mmCIF file of N, CA and C in Angstrom:
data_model
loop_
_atom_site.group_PDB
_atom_site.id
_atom_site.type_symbol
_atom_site.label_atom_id
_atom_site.label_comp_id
_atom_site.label_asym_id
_atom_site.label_seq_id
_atom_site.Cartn_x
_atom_site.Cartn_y
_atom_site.Cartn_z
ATOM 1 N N UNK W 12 -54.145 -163.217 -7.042
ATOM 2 C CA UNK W 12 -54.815 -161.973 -7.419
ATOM 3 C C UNK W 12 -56.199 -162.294 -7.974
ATOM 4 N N UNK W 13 -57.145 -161.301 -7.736
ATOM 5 C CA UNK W 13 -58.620 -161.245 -8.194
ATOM 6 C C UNK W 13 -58.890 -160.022 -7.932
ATOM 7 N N UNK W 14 -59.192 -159.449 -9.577
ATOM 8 C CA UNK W 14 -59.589 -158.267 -9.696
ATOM 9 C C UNK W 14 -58.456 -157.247 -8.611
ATOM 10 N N UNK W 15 -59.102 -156.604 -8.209
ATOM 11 C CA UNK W 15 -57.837 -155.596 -7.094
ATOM 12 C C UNK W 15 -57.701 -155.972 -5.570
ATOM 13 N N UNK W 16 -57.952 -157.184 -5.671
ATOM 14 C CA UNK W 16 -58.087 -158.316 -4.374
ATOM 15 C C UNK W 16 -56.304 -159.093 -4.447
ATOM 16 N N UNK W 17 -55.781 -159.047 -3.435
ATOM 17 C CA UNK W 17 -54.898 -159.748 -3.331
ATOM 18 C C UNK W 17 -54.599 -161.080 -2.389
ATOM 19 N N UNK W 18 -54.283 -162.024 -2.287
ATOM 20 C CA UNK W 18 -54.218 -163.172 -0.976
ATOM 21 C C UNK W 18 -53.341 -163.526 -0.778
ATOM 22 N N UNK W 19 -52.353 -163.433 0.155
ATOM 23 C CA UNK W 19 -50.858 -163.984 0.604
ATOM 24 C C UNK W 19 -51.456 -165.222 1.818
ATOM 25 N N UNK W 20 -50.474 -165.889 1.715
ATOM 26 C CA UNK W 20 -50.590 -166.827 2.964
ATOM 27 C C UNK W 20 -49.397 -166.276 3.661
ATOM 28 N N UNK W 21 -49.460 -166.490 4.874
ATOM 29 C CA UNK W 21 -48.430 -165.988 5.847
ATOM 30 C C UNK W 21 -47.794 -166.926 7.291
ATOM 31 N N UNK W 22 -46.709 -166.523 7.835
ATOM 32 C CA UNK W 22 -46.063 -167.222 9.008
ATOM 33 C C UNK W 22 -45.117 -166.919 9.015
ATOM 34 N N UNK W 23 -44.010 -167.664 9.678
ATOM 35 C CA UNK W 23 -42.948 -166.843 9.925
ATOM 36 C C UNK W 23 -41.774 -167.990 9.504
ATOM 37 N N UNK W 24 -40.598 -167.964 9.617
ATOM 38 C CA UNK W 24 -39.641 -168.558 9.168
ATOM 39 C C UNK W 24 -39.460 -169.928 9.594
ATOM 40 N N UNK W 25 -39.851 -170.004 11.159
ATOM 41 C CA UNK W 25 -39.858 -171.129 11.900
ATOM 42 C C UNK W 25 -40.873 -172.290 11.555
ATOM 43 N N UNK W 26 -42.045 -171.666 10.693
ATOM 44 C CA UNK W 26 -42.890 -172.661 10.310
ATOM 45 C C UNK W 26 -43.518 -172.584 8.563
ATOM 46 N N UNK W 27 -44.475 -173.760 8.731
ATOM 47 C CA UNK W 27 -45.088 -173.455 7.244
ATOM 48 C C UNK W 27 -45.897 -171.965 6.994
ATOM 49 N N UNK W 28 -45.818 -171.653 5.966
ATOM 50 C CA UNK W 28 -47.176 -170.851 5.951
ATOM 51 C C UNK W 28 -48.253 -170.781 5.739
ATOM 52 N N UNK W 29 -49.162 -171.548 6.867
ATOM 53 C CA UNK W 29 -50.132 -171.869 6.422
ATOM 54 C C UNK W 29 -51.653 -170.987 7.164
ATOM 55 N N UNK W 30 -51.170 -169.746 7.141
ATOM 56 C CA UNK W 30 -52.318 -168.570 7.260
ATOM 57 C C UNK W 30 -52.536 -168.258 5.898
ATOM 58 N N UNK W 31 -53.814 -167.380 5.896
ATOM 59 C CA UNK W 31 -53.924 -167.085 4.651
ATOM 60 C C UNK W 31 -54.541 -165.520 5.064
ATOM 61 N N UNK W 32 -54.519 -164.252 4.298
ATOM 62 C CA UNK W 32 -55.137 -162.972 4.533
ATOM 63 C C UNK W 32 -55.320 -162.398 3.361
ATOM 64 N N UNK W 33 -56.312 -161.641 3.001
ATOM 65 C CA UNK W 33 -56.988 -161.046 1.939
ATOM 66 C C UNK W 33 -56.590 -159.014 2.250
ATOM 67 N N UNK W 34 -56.349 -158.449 1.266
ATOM 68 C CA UNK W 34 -55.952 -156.996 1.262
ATOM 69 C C UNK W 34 -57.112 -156.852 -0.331
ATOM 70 N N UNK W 35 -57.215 -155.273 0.326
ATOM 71 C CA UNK W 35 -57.599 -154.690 -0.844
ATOM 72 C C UNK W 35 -57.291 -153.189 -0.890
ATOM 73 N N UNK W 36 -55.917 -152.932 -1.585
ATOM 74 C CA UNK W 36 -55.252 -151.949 -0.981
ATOM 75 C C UNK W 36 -55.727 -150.680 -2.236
ATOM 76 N N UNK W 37 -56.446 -151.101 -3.327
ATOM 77 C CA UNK W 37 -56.757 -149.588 -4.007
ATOM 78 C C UNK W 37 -57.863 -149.052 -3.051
ATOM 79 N N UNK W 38 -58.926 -150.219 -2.803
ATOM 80 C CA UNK W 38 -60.001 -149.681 -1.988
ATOM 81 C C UNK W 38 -59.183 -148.040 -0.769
ATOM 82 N N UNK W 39 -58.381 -148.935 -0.050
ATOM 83 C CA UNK W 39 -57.848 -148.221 1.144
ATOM 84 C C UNK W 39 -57.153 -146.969 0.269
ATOM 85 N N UNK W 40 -56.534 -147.087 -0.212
ATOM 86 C CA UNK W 40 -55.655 -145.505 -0.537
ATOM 87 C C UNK W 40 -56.386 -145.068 -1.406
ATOM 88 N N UNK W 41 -58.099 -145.426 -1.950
ATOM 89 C CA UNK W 41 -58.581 -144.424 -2.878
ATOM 90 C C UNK W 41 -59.553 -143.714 -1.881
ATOM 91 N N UNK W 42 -59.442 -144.229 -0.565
ATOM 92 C CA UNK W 42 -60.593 -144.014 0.465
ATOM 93 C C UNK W 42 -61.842 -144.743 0.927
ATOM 94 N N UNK W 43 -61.609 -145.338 -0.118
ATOM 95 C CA UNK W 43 -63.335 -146.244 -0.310
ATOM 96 C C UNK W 43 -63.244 -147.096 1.029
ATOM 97 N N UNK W 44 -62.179 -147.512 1.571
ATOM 98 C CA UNK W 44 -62.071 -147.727 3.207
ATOM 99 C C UNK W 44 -61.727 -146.895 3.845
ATOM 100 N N UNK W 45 -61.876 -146.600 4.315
ATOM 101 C CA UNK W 45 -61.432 -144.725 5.122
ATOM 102 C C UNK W 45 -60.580 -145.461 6.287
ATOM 103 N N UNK W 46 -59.256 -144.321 6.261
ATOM 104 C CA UNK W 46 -58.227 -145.165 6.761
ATOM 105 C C UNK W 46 -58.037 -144.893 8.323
ATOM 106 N N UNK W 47 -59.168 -144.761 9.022
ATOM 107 C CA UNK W 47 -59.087 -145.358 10.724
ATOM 108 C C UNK W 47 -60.422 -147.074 10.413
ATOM 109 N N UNK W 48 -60.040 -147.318 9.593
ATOM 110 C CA UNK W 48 -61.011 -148.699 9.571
ATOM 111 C C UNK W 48 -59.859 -149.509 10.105
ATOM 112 N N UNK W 49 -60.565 -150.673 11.268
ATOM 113 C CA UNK W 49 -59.913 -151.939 12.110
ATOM 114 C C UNK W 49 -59.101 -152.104 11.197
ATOM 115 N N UNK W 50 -57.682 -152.806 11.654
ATOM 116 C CA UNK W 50 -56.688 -153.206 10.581
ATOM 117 C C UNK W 50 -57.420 -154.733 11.039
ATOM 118 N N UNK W 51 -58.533 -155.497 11.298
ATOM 119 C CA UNK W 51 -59.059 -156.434 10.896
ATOM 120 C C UNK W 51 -59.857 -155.994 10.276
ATOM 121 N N UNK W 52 -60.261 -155.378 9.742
ATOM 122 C CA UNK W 52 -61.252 -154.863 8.048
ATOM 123 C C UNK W 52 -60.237 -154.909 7.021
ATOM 124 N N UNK W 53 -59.170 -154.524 7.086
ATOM 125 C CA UNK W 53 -57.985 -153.857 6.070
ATOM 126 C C UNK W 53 -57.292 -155.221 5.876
ATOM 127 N N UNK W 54 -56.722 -155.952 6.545
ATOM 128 C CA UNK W 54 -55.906 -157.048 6.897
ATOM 129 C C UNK W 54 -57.278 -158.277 7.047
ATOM 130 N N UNK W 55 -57.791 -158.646 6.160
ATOM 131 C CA UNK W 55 -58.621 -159.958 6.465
ATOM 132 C C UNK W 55 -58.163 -161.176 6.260
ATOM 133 N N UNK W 56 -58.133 -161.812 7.822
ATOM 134 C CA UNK W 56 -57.284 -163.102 7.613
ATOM 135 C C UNK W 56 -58.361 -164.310 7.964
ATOM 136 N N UNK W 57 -58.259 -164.704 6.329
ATOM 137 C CA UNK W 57 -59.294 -165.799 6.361
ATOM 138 C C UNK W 57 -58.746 -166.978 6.813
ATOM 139 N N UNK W 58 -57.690 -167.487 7.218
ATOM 140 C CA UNK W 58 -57.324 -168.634 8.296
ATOM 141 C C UNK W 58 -55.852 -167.855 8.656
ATOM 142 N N UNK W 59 -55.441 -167.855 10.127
ATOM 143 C CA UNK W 59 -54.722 -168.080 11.022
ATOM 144 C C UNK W 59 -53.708 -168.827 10.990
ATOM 145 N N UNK W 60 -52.529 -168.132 11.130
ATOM 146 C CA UNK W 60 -51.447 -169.405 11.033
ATOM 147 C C UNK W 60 -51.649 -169.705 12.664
ATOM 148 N N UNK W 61 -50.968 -170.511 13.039
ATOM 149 C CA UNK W 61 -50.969 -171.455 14.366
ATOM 150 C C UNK W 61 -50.486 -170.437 15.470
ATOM 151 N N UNK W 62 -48.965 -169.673 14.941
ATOM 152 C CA UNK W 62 -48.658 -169.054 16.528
ATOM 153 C C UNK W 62 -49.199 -167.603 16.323
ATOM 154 N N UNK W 63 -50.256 -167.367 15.377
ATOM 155 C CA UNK W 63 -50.721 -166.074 15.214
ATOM 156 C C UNK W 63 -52.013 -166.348 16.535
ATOM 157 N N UNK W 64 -52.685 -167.424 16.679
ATOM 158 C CA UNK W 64 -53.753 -167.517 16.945
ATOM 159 C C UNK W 64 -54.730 -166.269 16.756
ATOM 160 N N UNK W 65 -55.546 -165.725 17.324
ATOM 161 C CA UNK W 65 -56.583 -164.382 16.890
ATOM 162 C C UNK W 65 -56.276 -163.733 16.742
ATOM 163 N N UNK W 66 -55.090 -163.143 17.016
ATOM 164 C CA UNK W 66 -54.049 -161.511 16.991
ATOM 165 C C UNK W 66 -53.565 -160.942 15.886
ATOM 166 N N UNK W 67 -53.756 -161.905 14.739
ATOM 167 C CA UNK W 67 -53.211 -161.685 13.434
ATOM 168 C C UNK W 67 -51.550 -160.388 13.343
ATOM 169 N N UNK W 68 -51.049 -160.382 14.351
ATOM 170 C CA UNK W 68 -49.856 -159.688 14.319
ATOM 171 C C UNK W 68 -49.039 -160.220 12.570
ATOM 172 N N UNK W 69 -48.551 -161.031 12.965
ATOM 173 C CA UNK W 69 -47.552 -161.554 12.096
ATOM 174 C C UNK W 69 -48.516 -161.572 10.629
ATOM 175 N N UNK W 70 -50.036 -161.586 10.355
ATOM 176 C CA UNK W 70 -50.468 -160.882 8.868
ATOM 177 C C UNK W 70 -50.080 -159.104 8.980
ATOM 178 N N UNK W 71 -50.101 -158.614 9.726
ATOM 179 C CA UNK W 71 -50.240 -156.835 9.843
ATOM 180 C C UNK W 71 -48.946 -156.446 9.644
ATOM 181 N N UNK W 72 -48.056 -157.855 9.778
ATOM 182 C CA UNK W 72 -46.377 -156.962 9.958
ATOM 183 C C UNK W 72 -46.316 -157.473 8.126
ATOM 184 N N UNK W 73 -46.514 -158.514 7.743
ATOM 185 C CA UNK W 73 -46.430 -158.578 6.204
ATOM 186 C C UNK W 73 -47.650 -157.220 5.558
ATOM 187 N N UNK W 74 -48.342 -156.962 5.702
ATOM 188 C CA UNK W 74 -48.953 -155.967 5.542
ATOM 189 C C UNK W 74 -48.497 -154.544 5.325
ATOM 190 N N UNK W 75 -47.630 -154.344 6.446
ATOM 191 C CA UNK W 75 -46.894 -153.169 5.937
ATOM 192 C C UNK W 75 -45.592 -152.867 4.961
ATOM 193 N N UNK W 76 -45.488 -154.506 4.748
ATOM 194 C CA UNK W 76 -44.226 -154.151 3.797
ATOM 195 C C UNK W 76 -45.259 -154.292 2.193
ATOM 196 N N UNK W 77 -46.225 -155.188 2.711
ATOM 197 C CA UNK W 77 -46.782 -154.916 0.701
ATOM 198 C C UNK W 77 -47.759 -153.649 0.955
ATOM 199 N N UNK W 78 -47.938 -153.061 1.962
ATOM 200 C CA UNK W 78 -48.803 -151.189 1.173
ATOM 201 C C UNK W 78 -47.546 -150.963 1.211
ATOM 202 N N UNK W 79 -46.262 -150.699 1.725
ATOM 203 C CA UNK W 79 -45.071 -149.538 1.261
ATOM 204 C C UNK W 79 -45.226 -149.741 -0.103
ATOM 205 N N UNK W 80 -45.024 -150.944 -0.758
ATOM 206 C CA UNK W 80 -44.406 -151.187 -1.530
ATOM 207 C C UNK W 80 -46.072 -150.940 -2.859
ATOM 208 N N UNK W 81 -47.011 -151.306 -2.520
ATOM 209 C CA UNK W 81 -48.005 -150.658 -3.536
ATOM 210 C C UNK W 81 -48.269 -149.583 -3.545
ATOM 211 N N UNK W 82 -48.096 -148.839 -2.123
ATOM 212 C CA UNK W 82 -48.443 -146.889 -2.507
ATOM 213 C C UNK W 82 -47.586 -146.353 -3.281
ATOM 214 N N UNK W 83 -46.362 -146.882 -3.804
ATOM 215 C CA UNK W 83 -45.225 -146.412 -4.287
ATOM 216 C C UNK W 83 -45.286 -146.893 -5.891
ATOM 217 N N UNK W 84 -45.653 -148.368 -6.074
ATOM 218 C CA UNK W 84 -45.703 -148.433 -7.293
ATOM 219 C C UNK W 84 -47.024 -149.236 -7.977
ATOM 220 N N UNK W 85 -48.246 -148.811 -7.303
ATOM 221 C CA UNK W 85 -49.614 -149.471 -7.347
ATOM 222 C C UNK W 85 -49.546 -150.533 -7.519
ATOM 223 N N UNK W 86 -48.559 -151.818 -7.532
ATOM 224 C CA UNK W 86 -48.465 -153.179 -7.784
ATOM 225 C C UNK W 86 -48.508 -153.470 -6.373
ATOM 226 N N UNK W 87 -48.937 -155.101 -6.280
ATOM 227 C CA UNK W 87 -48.997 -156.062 -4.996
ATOM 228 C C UNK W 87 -47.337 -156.789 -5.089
ATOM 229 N N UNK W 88 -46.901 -156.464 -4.439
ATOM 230 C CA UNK W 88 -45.452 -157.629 -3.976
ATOM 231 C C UNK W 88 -45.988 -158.838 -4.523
ATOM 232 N N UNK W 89 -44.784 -159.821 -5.462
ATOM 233 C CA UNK W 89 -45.195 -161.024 -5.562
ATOM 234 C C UNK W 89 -45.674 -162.047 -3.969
ATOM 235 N N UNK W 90 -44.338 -161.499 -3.205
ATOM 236 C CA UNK W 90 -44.304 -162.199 -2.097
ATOM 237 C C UNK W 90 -43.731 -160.967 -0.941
ATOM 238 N N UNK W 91 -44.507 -161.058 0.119
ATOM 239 C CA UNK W 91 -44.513 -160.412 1.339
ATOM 240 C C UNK W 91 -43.724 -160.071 1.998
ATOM 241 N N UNK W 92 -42.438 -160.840 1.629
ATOM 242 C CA UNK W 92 -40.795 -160.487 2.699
ATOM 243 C C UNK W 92 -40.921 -162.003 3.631
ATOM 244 N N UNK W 93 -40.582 -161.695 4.848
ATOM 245 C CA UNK W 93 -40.219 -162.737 5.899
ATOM 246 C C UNK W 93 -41.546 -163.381 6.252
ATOM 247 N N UNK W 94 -42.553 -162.524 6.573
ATOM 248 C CA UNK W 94 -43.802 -162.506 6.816
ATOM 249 C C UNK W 94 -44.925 -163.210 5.865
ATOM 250 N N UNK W 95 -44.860 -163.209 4.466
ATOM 251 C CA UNK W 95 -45.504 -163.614 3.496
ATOM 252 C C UNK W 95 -45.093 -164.080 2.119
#
C-alpha cells in the first residue's frame, strides 16, 4: 500500500507470482477515472507474469475479486484469491 495506491503481484497456482499490477480503486469509484477507462489504465501491470504475456487476463481476473471486495468495504484485500 501507498497512499490509496495498492500493488499485488499476481499468477496463477501453477507458478510463482511473479507479475506485479498497480490499482487505484478510490480514484475509479469516486470517478476521478471515469469508468469506460481501458482496464489497462485501471489494472496497471507493471511486470507480467510469464503465461500472462501482454494480455494481462490473469491481473483483471484478480482485479475483480479485490473491487468486489473494496466497493463493499473501502479496504484493499490483503491478498487477491487464486489470482493474487
Amino acid at each position: 500500500m501507498d497512499d490509496n495506491k495498492a500493488i499485488y503481484v499476481y499468477g496463477d497456482c501453477s507458478e510463482n507470482f511473479e507479475g506485479m499490477f498497480q490499482l487505484e480503486l478510490e480514484k475509479l469509484l469516486s470517478g476521478e477515472i471515469p469508468s469506460n477507462t481501458d482496464m489497462k489504465e485501471v489494472v496497471k501491470v507493471i511486470r507480467p507474469c510469464l503465461s500472462d504475456g501482454e494480455y494481462q487476463h490473469k491481473a483483471n481476473r484478480a482485479f475483480s475479486k479485490i473491487y468486489k471486495h473494496y466497493k463493499e468495504t473501502t479496504t484493499y484485500l490483503l491478498e487477491g484469491g487464486y489470482y493474487a
